[in-house]
PDB file of C-alpha atoms and ligand atoms in Angstrom:
ATOM      1  CA  UNK A 298      17.393 -20.503  26.442  1.00 81.00           C
ATOM      2  CA  UNK A 299      15.334 -23.338  27.942  1.00 92.00           C
ATOM      3  CA  UNK A 300      11.548 -22.775  27.312  1.00 95.00           C
ATOM      4  CA  UNK A 301       9.703 -23.142  30.841  1.00 98.00           C
ATOM      5  CA  UNK A 302       5.681 -22.364  31.684  1.00 98.00           C
ATOM      6  CA  UNK A 303       3.498 -20.709  29.697  1.00 98.00           C
ATOM      7  CA  UNK A 304       3.050 -17.536  31.779  1.00 98.00           C
ATOM      8  CA  UNK A 305      -0.210 -15.693  29.713  1.00 98.00           C
ATOM      9  CA  UNK A 306      -1.916 -16.702  26.487  1.00 98.00           C
ATOM     10  CA  UNK A 307      -3.237 -13.236  24.765  1.00 97.00           C
ATOM     11  CA  UNK A 308      -5.013 -12.667  21.799  1.00 97.00           C
ATOM     12  CA  UNK A 309      -2.254 -12.578  19.288  1.00 98.00           C
ATOM     13  CA  UNK A 310       0.827 -13.982  21.536  1.00 98.00           C
ATOM     14  CA  UNK A 311       1.662 -16.389  24.348  1.00 98.00           C
ATOM     15  CA  UNK A 312       4.344 -15.807  27.120  1.00 98.00           C
ATOM     16  CA  UNK A 313       6.765 -18.357  28.300  1.00 98.00           C
ATOM     17  CA  UNK A 314       9.000 -18.312  31.430  1.00 98.00           C
ATOM     18  CA  UNK A 315      12.337 -19.442  30.855  1.00 98.00           C
ATOM     19  CA  UNK A 316      15.311 -20.661  32.965  1.00 98.00           C
ATOM     20  CA  UNK A 317      16.512 -16.829  33.699  1.00 98.00           C
ATOM     21  CA  UNK A 318      13.970 -14.808  35.587  1.00 98.00           C
ATOM     22  CA  UNK A 319      14.950 -11.593  33.856  1.00 98.00           C
ATOM     23  CA  UNK A 320      13.723 -12.983  30.176  1.00 98.00           C
ATOM     24  CA  UNK A 321      10.754 -14.258  28.701  1.00 98.00           C
ATOM     25  CA  UNK A 322       9.876 -15.904  24.902  1.00 98.00           C
ATOM     26  CA  UNK A 323       7.187 -14.324  22.978  1.00 98.00           C
ATOM     27  CA  UNK A 324       5.485 -16.618  20.553  1.00 98.00           C
ATOM     28  CA  UNK A 325       3.303 -15.275  17.827  1.00 99.00           C
ATOM     29  CA  UNK A 326       0.123 -16.992  17.166  1.00 98.00           C
ATOM     30  CA  UNK A 327      -1.740 -16.533  13.798  1.00 98.00           C
ATOM     31  CA  UNK A 328      -5.169 -15.240  15.262  1.00 98.00           C
ATOM     32  CA  UNK A 329      -6.683 -11.925  14.759  1.00 98.00           C
ATOM     33  CA  UNK A 330      -9.153 -10.602  16.757  1.00 98.00           C
ATOM     34  CA  UNK A 331     -10.560  -7.213  16.512  1.00 97.00           C
ATOM     35  CA  UNK A 332     -13.479  -4.738  18.244  1.00 96.00           C
ATOM     36  CA  UNK A 333     -12.786  -5.623  21.415  1.00 93.00           C
ATOM     37  CA  UNK A 334     -12.465  -9.152  20.613  1.00 93.00           C
ATOM     38  CA  UNK A 335     -15.798  -9.870  19.383  1.00 96.00           C
ATOM     39  CA  UNK A 336     -14.613 -10.418  15.829  1.00 98.00           C
ATOM     40  CA  UNK A 337     -12.111 -13.305  15.840  1.00 98.00           C
ATOM     41  CA  UNK A 338     -10.265 -15.238  12.649  1.00 98.00           C
ATOM     42  CA  UNK A 339      -7.365 -16.680  11.636  1.00 98.00           C
ATOM     43  CA  UNK A 340      -4.689 -15.116   9.213  1.00 98.00           C
ATOM     44  CA  UNK A 341      -2.369 -17.601   8.002  1.00 98.00           C
ATOM     45  CA  UNK A 342       1.120 -16.882   8.226  1.00 98.00           C
ATOM     46  CA  UNK A 343       0.779 -13.744  10.510  1.00 98.00           C
ATOM     47  CA  UNK A 344       2.563 -15.074  13.454  1.00 98.00           C
ATOM     48  CA  UNK A 345       5.604 -15.186  11.588  1.00 98.00           C
ATOM     49  CA  UNK A 346       5.540 -12.320   9.655  1.00 98.00           C
ATOM     50  CA  UNK A 347       4.541  -9.902  13.172  1.00 98.00           C
ATOM     51  CA  UNK A 348       7.582 -11.707  14.643  1.00 99.00           C
ATOM     52  CA  UNK A 349      10.054 -11.233  12.260  1.00 98.00           C
ATOM     53  CA  UNK A 350       8.961  -7.936  11.266  1.00 98.00           C
ATOM     54  CA  UNK A 351       8.891  -6.585  14.763  1.00 98.00           C
ATOM     55  CA  UNK A 352      12.020  -7.571  15.600  1.00 98.00           C
ATOM     56  CA  UNK A 353      13.521  -5.986  12.761  1.00 98.00           C
ATOM     57  CA  UNK A 354      12.006  -2.575  13.613  1.00 98.00           C
ATOM     58  CA  UNK A 355      13.003  -2.895  17.352  1.00 98.00           C
ATOM     59  CA  UNK A 356      16.806  -3.142  16.233  1.00 98.00           C
ATOM     60  CA  UNK A 357      16.172  -0.360  13.726  1.00 98.00           C
ATOM     61  CA  UNK A 358      14.671   1.671  16.620  1.00 98.00           C
ATOM     62  CA  UNK A 359      17.688   0.438  19.421  1.00 98.00           C
ATOM     63  CA  UNK A 360      20.177   1.628  16.611  1.00 98.00           C
ATOM     64  CA  UNK A 361      18.516   5.327  16.789  1.00 98.00           C
ATOM     65  CA  UNK A 362      19.077   5.204  20.488  1.00 98.00           C
ATOM     66  CA  UNK A 363      15.580   3.951  21.657  1.00 98.00           C
ATOM     67  CA  UNK A 364      15.764   1.029  24.494  1.00 98.00           C
ATOM     68  CA  UNK A 365      13.792  -1.946  23.682  1.00 99.00           C
ATOM     69  CA  UNK A 366      13.137  -5.481  25.450  1.00 99.00           C
ATOM     70  CA  UNK A 367      14.226  -7.112  22.211  1.00 99.00           C
ATOM     71  CA  UNK A 368      17.161  -9.832  22.783  1.00 98.00           C
ATOM     72  CA  UNK A 369      17.266 -12.435  20.383  1.00 98.00           C
ATOM     73  CA  UNK A 370      15.062 -14.070  17.617  1.00 98.00           C
ATOM     74  CA  UNK A 371      15.040 -18.028  18.452  1.00 98.00           C
ATOM     75  CA  UNK A 372      12.867 -19.103  15.201  1.00 98.00           C
ATOM     76  CA  UNK A 373      10.384 -18.208  12.904  1.00 98.00           C
ATOM     77  CA  UNK A 374       7.644 -17.215  15.603  1.00 98.00           C
ATOM     78  CA  UNK A 375       9.305 -16.941  19.113  1.00 98.00           C
ATOM     79  CA  UNK A 376      11.690 -14.144  20.324  1.00 98.00           C
ATOM     80  CA  UNK A 377      13.392 -13.593  23.476  1.00 98.00           C
ATOM     81  CA  UNK A 378      12.422 -10.733  25.205  1.00 99.00           C
ATOM     82  CA  UNK A 379      13.541  -8.670  28.803  1.00 98.00           C
ATOM     83  CA  UNK A 380      10.841  -9.323  31.282  1.00 98.00           C
ATOM     84  CA  UNK A 381       9.153  -6.355  31.703  1.00 98.00           C
ATOM     85  CA  UNK A 382       6.466  -4.855  34.185  1.00 98.00           C
ATOM     86  CA  UNK A 383       4.002  -3.679  31.528  1.00 98.00           C
ATOM     87  CA  UNK A 384       2.998   0.420  31.925  1.00 98.00           C
ATOM     88  CA  UNK A 385      -0.724  -0.237  31.247  1.00 98.00           C
ATOM     89  CA  UNK A 386      -1.165   2.505  28.962  1.00 98.00           C
ATOM     90  CA  UNK A 387      -1.255   1.955  24.813  1.00 98.00           C
ATOM     91  CA  UNK A 388       0.396   5.082  23.836  1.00 98.00           C
ATOM     92  CA  UNK A 389      -1.191   5.811  20.112  1.00 98.00           C
ATOM     93  CA  UNK A 390       0.672   8.238  17.582  1.00 99.00           C
ATOM     94  CA  UNK A 391      -1.352   9.205  14.440  1.00 99.00           C
ATOM     95  CA  UNK A 392       0.172  11.282  11.460  1.00 99.00           C
ATOM     96  CA  UNK A 393      -3.264  11.088   9.533  1.00 99.00           C
ATOM     97  CA  UNK A 394      -6.559  10.713  10.764  1.00 99.00           C
ATOM     98  CA  UNK A 395      -8.169   6.938  10.648  1.00 99.00           C
ATOM     99  CA  UNK A 396      -9.982   4.456  12.783  1.00 98.00           C
ATOM    100  CA  UNK A 397     -11.305   5.698  15.958  1.00 98.00           C
ATOM    101  CA  UNK A 398     -10.237   9.201  15.442  1.00 98.00           C
ATOM    102  CA  UNK A 399     -12.177   9.905  12.521  1.00 98.00           C
ATOM    103  CA  UNK A 400     -15.158   8.403  14.356  1.00 98.00           C
ATOM    104  CA  UNK A 401     -14.882  10.002  17.451  1.00 98.00           C
ATOM    105  CA  UNK A 402     -14.451  13.260  16.152  1.00 98.00           C
ATOM    106  CA  UNK A 403     -16.425  12.729  12.765  1.00 98.00           C
ATOM    107  CA  UNK A 404     -13.847  13.669  10.317  1.00 98.00           C
ATOM    108  CA  UNK A 405     -12.858  11.745   7.178  1.00 98.00           C
ATOM    109  CA  UNK A 406      -9.826   9.379   7.146  1.00 98.00           C
ATOM    110  CA  UNK A 407      -7.161  10.651   5.088  1.00 98.00           C
ATOM    111  CA  UNK A 408      -6.407  14.249   6.689  1.00 98.00           C
ATOM    112  CA  UNK A 409      -2.776  14.798   7.116  1.00 98.00           C
ATOM    113  CA  UNK A 410      -1.889  16.412  10.592  1.00 99.00           C
ATOM    114  CA  UNK A 411       0.883  19.377  10.740  1.00 98.00           C
ATOM    115  CA  UNK A 412       2.180  17.658  13.900  1.00 98.00           C
ATOM    116  CA  UNK A 413       1.824  13.771  15.005  1.00 98.00           C
ATOM    117  CA  UNK A 414      -1.474  13.282  18.045  1.00 98.00           C
ATOM    118  CA  UNK A 415      -0.172  11.567  20.810  1.00 98.00           C
ATOM    119  CA  UNK A 416      -2.802   9.425  23.167  1.00 98.00           C
ATOM    120  CA  UNK A 417      -3.106   7.146  25.825  1.00 98.00           C
ATOM    121  CA  UNK A 418      -5.688   4.387  26.309  1.00 98.00           C
ATOM    122  CA  UNK A 419      -5.858   2.719  29.700  1.00 98.00           C
ATOM    123  CA  UNK A 420      -4.960  -1.095  29.282  1.00 98.00           C
ATOM    124  CA  UNK A 421      -7.630  -2.728  30.918  1.00 97.00           C
ATOM    125  CA  UNK A 422      -9.861  -5.337  28.805  1.00 93.00           C
ATOM    126  CA  UNK A 423     -12.707  -5.118  31.316  1.00 96.00           C
ATOM    127  CA  UNK A 424     -13.108  -1.716  30.556  1.00 97.00           C
ATOM    128  CA  UNK A 425     -12.833  -1.923  27.136  1.00 96.00           C
ATOM    129  CA  UNK A 426      -9.313   0.027  26.989  1.00 97.00           C
ATOM    130  CA  UNK A 427     -10.829   3.460  27.613  1.00 98.00           C
ATOM    131  CA  UNK A 428      -9.166   6.778  26.487  1.00 98.00           C
ATOM    132  CA  UNK A 429      -7.224   8.709  29.208  1.00 97.00           C
ATOM    133  CA  UNK A 430      -5.522  11.843  29.569  1.00 98.00           C
ATOM    134  CA  UNK A 431      -1.977  12.144  31.136  1.00 98.00           C
ATOM    135  CA  UNK A 432      -3.662  13.472  34.532  1.00 98.00           C
ATOM    136  CA  UNK A 433      -6.178  10.307  35.098  1.00 98.00           C
ATOM    137  CA  UNK A 434      -2.789   8.400  34.266  1.00 98.00           C
ATOM    138  CA  UNK A 435      -1.221  10.316  37.257  1.00 98.00           C
ATOM    139  CA  UNK A 436      -4.410   9.944  39.038  1.00 98.00           C
ATOM    140  CA  UNK A 437      -4.959   6.682  38.715  1.00 98.00           C
ATOM    141  CA  UNK A 438      -1.037   5.986  39.449  1.00 98.00           C
ATOM    142  CA  UNK A 439      -0.569   3.764  36.561  1.00 98.00           C
ATOM    143  CA  UNK A 440       2.928   5.943  35.734  1.00 98.00           C
ATOM    144  CA  UNK A 441       4.591   8.729  37.045  1.00 98.00           C
ATOM    145  CA  UNK A 442       5.210  12.424  35.599  1.00 98.00           C
ATOM    146  CA  UNK A 443       8.775  11.200  34.624  1.00 98.00           C
ATOM    147  CA  UNK A 444       7.418   7.823  33.156  1.00 98.00           C
ATOM    148  CA  UNK A 445       4.924   9.694  31.017  1.00 98.00           C
ATOM    149  CA  UNK A 446       7.411  12.257  29.845  1.00 98.00           C
ATOM    150  CA  UNK A 447       9.905   9.546  28.965  1.00 98.00           C
ATOM    151  CA  UNK A 448       7.275   7.465  27.167  1.00 98.00           C
ATOM    152  CA  UNK A 449       5.915  10.417  24.881  1.00 98.00           C
ATOM    153  CA  UNK A 450       9.541  11.361  24.180  1.00 98.00           C
ATOM    154  CA  UNK A 451      10.353   8.035  23.224  1.00 98.00           C
ATOM    155  CA  UNK A 452       7.111   7.362  20.981  1.00 99.00           C
ATOM    156  CA  UNK A 453       7.273  10.405  19.006  1.00 98.00           C
ATOM    157  CA  UNK A 454      11.116   9.294  17.986  1.00 98.00           C
ATOM    158  CA  UNK A 455       9.481   6.321  17.132  1.00 99.00           C
ATOM    159  CA  UNK A 456       7.266   7.943  14.885  1.00 99.00           C
ATOM    160  CA  UNK A 457      10.042   9.945  13.380  1.00 98.00           C
ATOM    161  CA  UNK A 458      12.424   6.779  12.779  1.00 98.00           C
ATOM    162  CA  UNK A 459       9.441   4.713  11.475  1.00 98.00           C
ATOM    163  CA  UNK A 460       7.626   7.295   9.367  1.00 98.00           C
ATOM    164  CA  UNK A 461      10.790   8.001   7.579  1.00 98.00           C
ATOM    165  CA  UNK A 462      11.721   4.347   6.988  1.00 98.00           C
ATOM    166  CA  UNK A 463       8.622   3.325   6.062  1.00 98.00           C
ATOM    167  CA  UNK A 464       8.378   6.122   3.491  1.00 98.00           C
ATOM    168  CA  UNK A 465      11.764   4.581   2.023  1.00 97.00           C
ATOM    169  CA  UNK A 466       9.600   1.258   1.553  1.00 97.00           C
ATOM    170  CA  UNK A 467       6.481   3.145  -0.248  1.00 97.00           C
ATOM    171  CA  UNK A 468       4.158   3.137   2.695  1.00 98.00           C
ATOM    172  CA  UNK A 469       2.798   6.010   4.848  1.00 98.00           C
ATOM    173  CA  UNK A 470       2.955   5.177   8.561  1.00 99.00           C
ATOM    174  CA  UNK A 471      -0.606   6.692   8.957  1.00 99.00           C
ATOM    175  CA  UNK A 472      -1.154   5.738  12.978  1.00 99.00           C
ATOM    176  CA  UNK A 473       0.227   2.812  15.442  1.00 99.00           C
ATOM    177  CA  UNK A 474       0.124   1.646  19.164  1.00 98.00           C
ATOM    178  CA  UNK A 475       2.765   1.115  21.229  1.00 99.00           C
ATOM    179  CA  UNK A 476       3.326  -0.464  24.557  1.00 99.00           C
ATOM    180  CA  UNK A 477       6.211   0.498  27.136  1.00 99.00           C
ATOM    181  CA  UNK A 478       7.808  -1.683  30.252  1.00 98.00           C
ATOM    182  CA  UNK A 479       9.556  -1.596  33.200  1.00 98.00           C
ATOM    183  CA  UNK A 480      12.750  -3.168  33.991  1.00 98.00           C
ATOM    184  CA  UNK A 481      13.827  -4.354  37.497  1.00 98.00           C
ATOM    185  CA  UNK A 482      15.971  -0.960  37.702  1.00 98.00           C
ATOM    186  CA  UNK A 483      12.842   1.176  36.806  1.00 98.00           C
ATOM    187  CA  UNK A 484      14.148   1.889  33.193  1.00 98.00           C
ATOM    188  CA  UNK A 485      11.530   2.198  30.609  1.00 98.00           C
ATOM    189  CA  UNK A 486      11.803   0.270  27.580  1.00 99.00           C
ATOM    190  CA  UNK A 487       9.461  -0.205  24.618  1.00 99.00           C
ATOM    191  CA  UNK A 488       7.976  -3.553  24.744  1.00 99.00           C
ATOM    192  CA  UNK A 489       5.188  -5.874  23.064  1.00 99.00           C
ATOM    193  CA  UNK A 490       5.275  -5.640  19.012  1.00 99.00           C
ATOM    194  CA  UNK A 491       5.331  -3.367  16.177  1.00 99.00           C
ATOM    195  CA  UNK A 492       3.307  -5.439  12.867  1.00 98.00           C
ATOM    196  CA  UNK A 493       0.214  -4.644  10.473  1.00 98.00           C
ATOM    197  CA  UNK A 494      -1.744  -5.626  13.449  1.00 98.00           C
ATOM    198  CA  UNK A 495      -0.613  -2.691  15.337  1.00 98.00           C
ATOM    199  CA  UNK A 496       0.238  -0.139  12.765  1.00 99.00           C
ATOM    200  CA  UNK A 497      -1.841   1.384   9.864  1.00 99.00           C
ATOM    201  CA  UNK A 498       0.062   1.294   6.532  1.00 98.00           C
ATOM    202  CA  UNK A 499      -0.816   2.864   3.151  1.00 98.00           C
ATOM    203  CA  UNK A 500       0.476   2.239   0.280  1.00 98.00           C
ATOM    204  CA  UNK A 501       2.616   5.596  -0.891  1.00 98.00           C
ATOM    205  CA  UNK A 502       0.789   5.815  -4.472  1.00 98.00           C
ATOM    206  CA  UNK A 503      -2.312   4.049  -4.006  1.00 98.00           C
ATOM    207  CA  UNK A 504      -3.668   4.475  -0.410  1.00 98.00           C
ATOM    208  CA  UNK A 505      -4.044   0.941  -0.271  1.00 98.00           C
ATOM    209  CA  UNK A 506      -4.544  -0.482   2.954  1.00 98.00           C
ATOM    210  CA  UNK A 507      -1.613  -3.103   3.793  1.00 98.00           C
ATOM    211  CA  UNK A 508      -2.719  -3.740   7.856  1.00 98.00           C
ATOM    212  CA  UNK A 509      -5.520  -5.190   9.732  1.00 98.00           C
ATOM    213  CA  UNK A 510      -7.938  -2.588   8.697  1.00 98.00           C
ATOM    214  CA  UNK A 511      -7.968  -5.723   5.691  1.00 98.00           C
ATOM    215  CA  UNK A 512      -9.511  -8.241   8.212  1.00 98.00           C
ATOM    216  CA  UNK A 513     -11.509  -5.783  10.714  1.00 98.00           C
ATOM    217  CA  UNK A 514     -13.328  -4.153   7.439  1.00 98.00           C
ATOM    218  CA  UNK A 515     -13.700  -7.917   5.560  1.00 98.00           C
ATOM    219  CA  UNK A 516     -11.659  -6.148   2.797  1.00 98.00           C
ATOM    220  CA  UNK A 517     -10.305  -9.209   1.504  1.00 98.00           C
ATOM    221  CA  UNK A 518      -6.568 -10.164   0.444  1.00 98.00           C
ATOM    222  CA  UNK A 519      -5.600 -10.232   4.114  1.00 98.00           C
ATOM    223  CA  UNK A 520      -2.647 -12.870   4.123  1.00 98.00           C
ATOM    224  CA  UNK A 521      -1.669 -11.179   0.817  1.00 98.00           C
ATOM    225  CA  UNK A 522      -1.382  -7.493   2.552  1.00 98.00           C
ATOM    226  CA  UNK A 523       0.718  -8.735   5.771  1.00 98.00           C
ATOM    227  CA  UNK A 524       3.137 -10.743   2.625  1.00 98.00           C
ATOM    228  CA  UNK A 525       3.010  -7.592   1.132  1.00 98.00           C
ATOM    229  CA  UNK A 526       4.403  -5.573   3.991  1.00 98.00           C
ATOM    230  CA  UNK A 527       7.080  -8.318   4.727  1.00 98.00           C
ATOM    231  CA  UNK A 528       8.552  -7.738   1.046  1.00 98.00           C
ATOM    232  CA  UNK A 529       8.733  -4.075   1.413  1.00 97.00           C
ATOM    233  CA  UNK A 530      10.437  -4.051   4.701  1.00 98.00           C
ATOM    234  CA  UNK A 531      12.598  -6.739   4.307  1.00 96.00           C
ATOM    235  CA  UNK A 532      13.361  -5.925   0.278  1.00 87.00           C
ATOM    236  CA  UNK A 533      16.168  -8.240  -1.027  1.00 53.00           C
ATOM    237  CA  UNK A 534      17.276  -8.911   2.791  1.00 55.00           C
ATOM    238  CA  UNK A 535      14.909 -11.832   3.131  1.00 46.00           C
TER     239      UNK A 535
HETATM  240  P1  ADP B 158      -3.085  -9.040  24.744  1.00 81.76           P
HETATM  241  O1  ADP B 158      -2.844  -9.099  26.207  1.00 81.76           O
HETATM  242  O2  ADP B 158      -3.641  -7.586  24.447  1.00 81.76           O
HETATM  243  O3  ADP B 158      -4.401  -9.946  24.595  1.00 81.76           O
HETATM  244  P2  ADP B 158      -0.967 -10.567  23.351  1.00 81.76           P
HETATM  245  O4  ADP B 158      -2.035 -11.624  22.883  1.00 81.76           O
HETATM  246  O5  ADP B 158      -0.173  -9.582  22.139  1.00 81.76           O
HETATM  247  O6  ADP B 158      -2.002  -8.977  24.072  1.00 81.76           O
HETATM  248  O7  ADP B 158      -0.330 -10.770  24.287  1.00 81.76           O
HETATM  249  C1  ADP B 158       0.919 -10.003  24.848  1.00 81.76           C
HETATM  250  C2  ADP B 158       1.147  -9.636  26.395  1.00 81.76           C
HETATM  251  O8  ADP B 158       2.394  -9.535  26.465  1.00 81.76           O
HETATM  252  C3  ADP B 158       0.358  -8.522  26.256  1.00 81.76           C
HETATM  253  O9  ADP B 158      -0.380  -8.208  27.269  1.00 81.76           O
HETATM  254  C4  ADP B 158       1.783  -7.521  26.603  1.00 81.76           C
HETATM  255  O10 ADP B 158       1.540  -6.152  27.152  1.00 81.76           O
HETATM  256  C5  ADP B 158       2.576  -8.813  27.202  1.00 81.76           C
HETATM  257  N1  ADP B 158       3.708  -8.503  27.015  1.00 81.76           N
HETATM  258  C6  ADP B 158       4.596  -7.527  25.651  1.00 81.76           C
HETATM  259  N2  ADP B 158       6.163  -7.660  25.887  1.00 81.76           N
HETATM  260  C7  ADP B 158       6.628  -7.810  27.158  1.00 81.76           C
HETATM  261  C8  ADP B 158       7.443  -8.024  27.734  1.00 81.76           C
HETATM  262  N3  ADP B 158       8.655  -7.379  27.551  1.00 81.76           N
HETATM  263  N4  ADP B 158       7.557  -8.802  28.960  1.00 81.76           N
HETATM  264  C9  ADP B 158       6.272  -8.948  29.542  1.00 81.76           C
HETATM  265  N5  ADP B 158       5.116  -8.778  28.796  1.00 81.76           N
HETATM  266  C10 ADP B 158       4.994  -8.568  27.814  1.00 81.76           C
HETATM  267  N1  UDP B 159      -4.485  -0.227  18.146  1.00 81.76           N
HETATM  268  C1  UDP B 159      -3.788  -1.480  18.152  1.00 81.76           C
HETATM  269  N2  UDP B 159      -4.602  -2.061  19.354  1.00 81.76           N
HETATM  270  C2  UDP B 159      -5.525  -1.641  19.828  1.00 81.76           C
HETATM  271  C3  UDP B 159      -5.820  -0.766  19.873  1.00 81.76           C
HETATM  272  C4  UDP B 159      -5.234   0.400  18.574  1.00 81.76           C
HETATM  273  O1  UDP B 159      -2.684  -1.732  17.955  1.00 81.76           O
HETATM  274  O2  UDP B 159      -5.862  -2.396  20.915  1.00 81.76           O
HETATM  275  C5  UDP B 159      -3.529   0.375  17.094  1.00 81.76           C
HETATM  276  C6  UDP B 159      -4.545   0.011  15.648  1.00 81.76           C
HETATM  277  O3  UDP B 159      -4.204  -1.105  14.910  1.00 81.76           O
HETATM  278  C7  UDP B 159      -4.237   2.012  14.726  1.00 81.76           C
HETATM  279  C8  UDP B 159      -3.929   2.510  15.962  1.00 81.76           C
HETATM  280  O4  UDP B 159      -3.480   1.860  17.452  1.00 81.76           O
HETATM  281  O5  UDP B 159      -2.689   1.510  14.319  1.00 81.76           O
HETATM  282  C9  UDP B 159      -4.627   3.656  16.361  1.00 81.76           C
HETATM  283  O6  UDP B 159      -6.317   2.820  16.232  1.00 81.76           O
HETATM  284  P1  UDP B 159      -7.639   3.393  16.659  1.00 81.76           P
HETATM  285  O7  UDP B 159      -7.212   4.092  18.222  1.00 81.76           O
HETATM  286  O8  UDP B 159      -8.217   4.222  15.527  1.00 81.76           O
HETATM  287  O9  UDP B 159      -8.605   2.493  16.878  1.00 81.76           O
HETATM  288  P2  UDP B 159      -8.974   1.049  15.988  1.00 81.76           P
HETATM  289  O10 UDP B 159      -9.616   1.621  14.979  1.00 81.76           O
HETATM  290  O11 UDP B 159      -8.189   0.208  15.779  1.00 81.76           O
HETATM  291  O12 UDP B 159     -10.409   0.844  17.254  1.00 81.76           O
END
């Protein structure tokens, strides 16, 4: 597969065209940002970890019947994926209170919910990704009713599969963000990434944070936490 021009550079990844108009190459960077891009830094080795972990999880989800953009891991940092039109919604599922949920509703972190919660943010950097509900998403024509129903049911299934998998790794899946996209025929597939940048992971025994919160909150041992998650996920398979 021929790598062509860079189409986009985001905060954590670059996207390149290929000689196939339906495929793009995603290249993962070590750059880290938080708080709407106001905090910036580097997490050494993050790009390779997120690339490999996201691909591993996407394959697991595909095996469970969830369609994804994943095609082929090309090297440490680069992966070939189906080019999609991203639905501009950040889909957030939570099993336990943390982060903006705890702040917004004035509760402590760590409350275990009876049922997972589901929410959308409007993926729009200029507007700082505001929270929005289904009727707002429909009013703004960000997605159709059918697409939103498909996204919701896939996101909850992703949670079931990943929660069970991470439990086997000794990790609690606290919350995470997903993005979905449309293939040329309109099919909705899971896109973007699933990694310690986009999930909260707590050690099952100690509740130690093993994700980007170590960077956001200056907790130290950031690289070590990403490496530990890699060991937990891949076990002896690395
Ligand atoms: P951001 O845009 O938030 O800074 P990234 O640095 O992760 O995020 O950039 C990756 C971009 O690629 C994101 O905008 C994401 O929505 C987009 N993307 C992810 N998967 C695909 C795909 N399969 N096809 C096209 N775009 C994608
Ligand atoms: N998240 C993300 N990208 C975003 C916002 C959130 O990947 O732009 C992830 C975040 O890592 C966490 C979950 O979504 O796992 C819920 O994040 P929250 O709403 O609590 O926001 P935050 O605390 O990151 O501001």
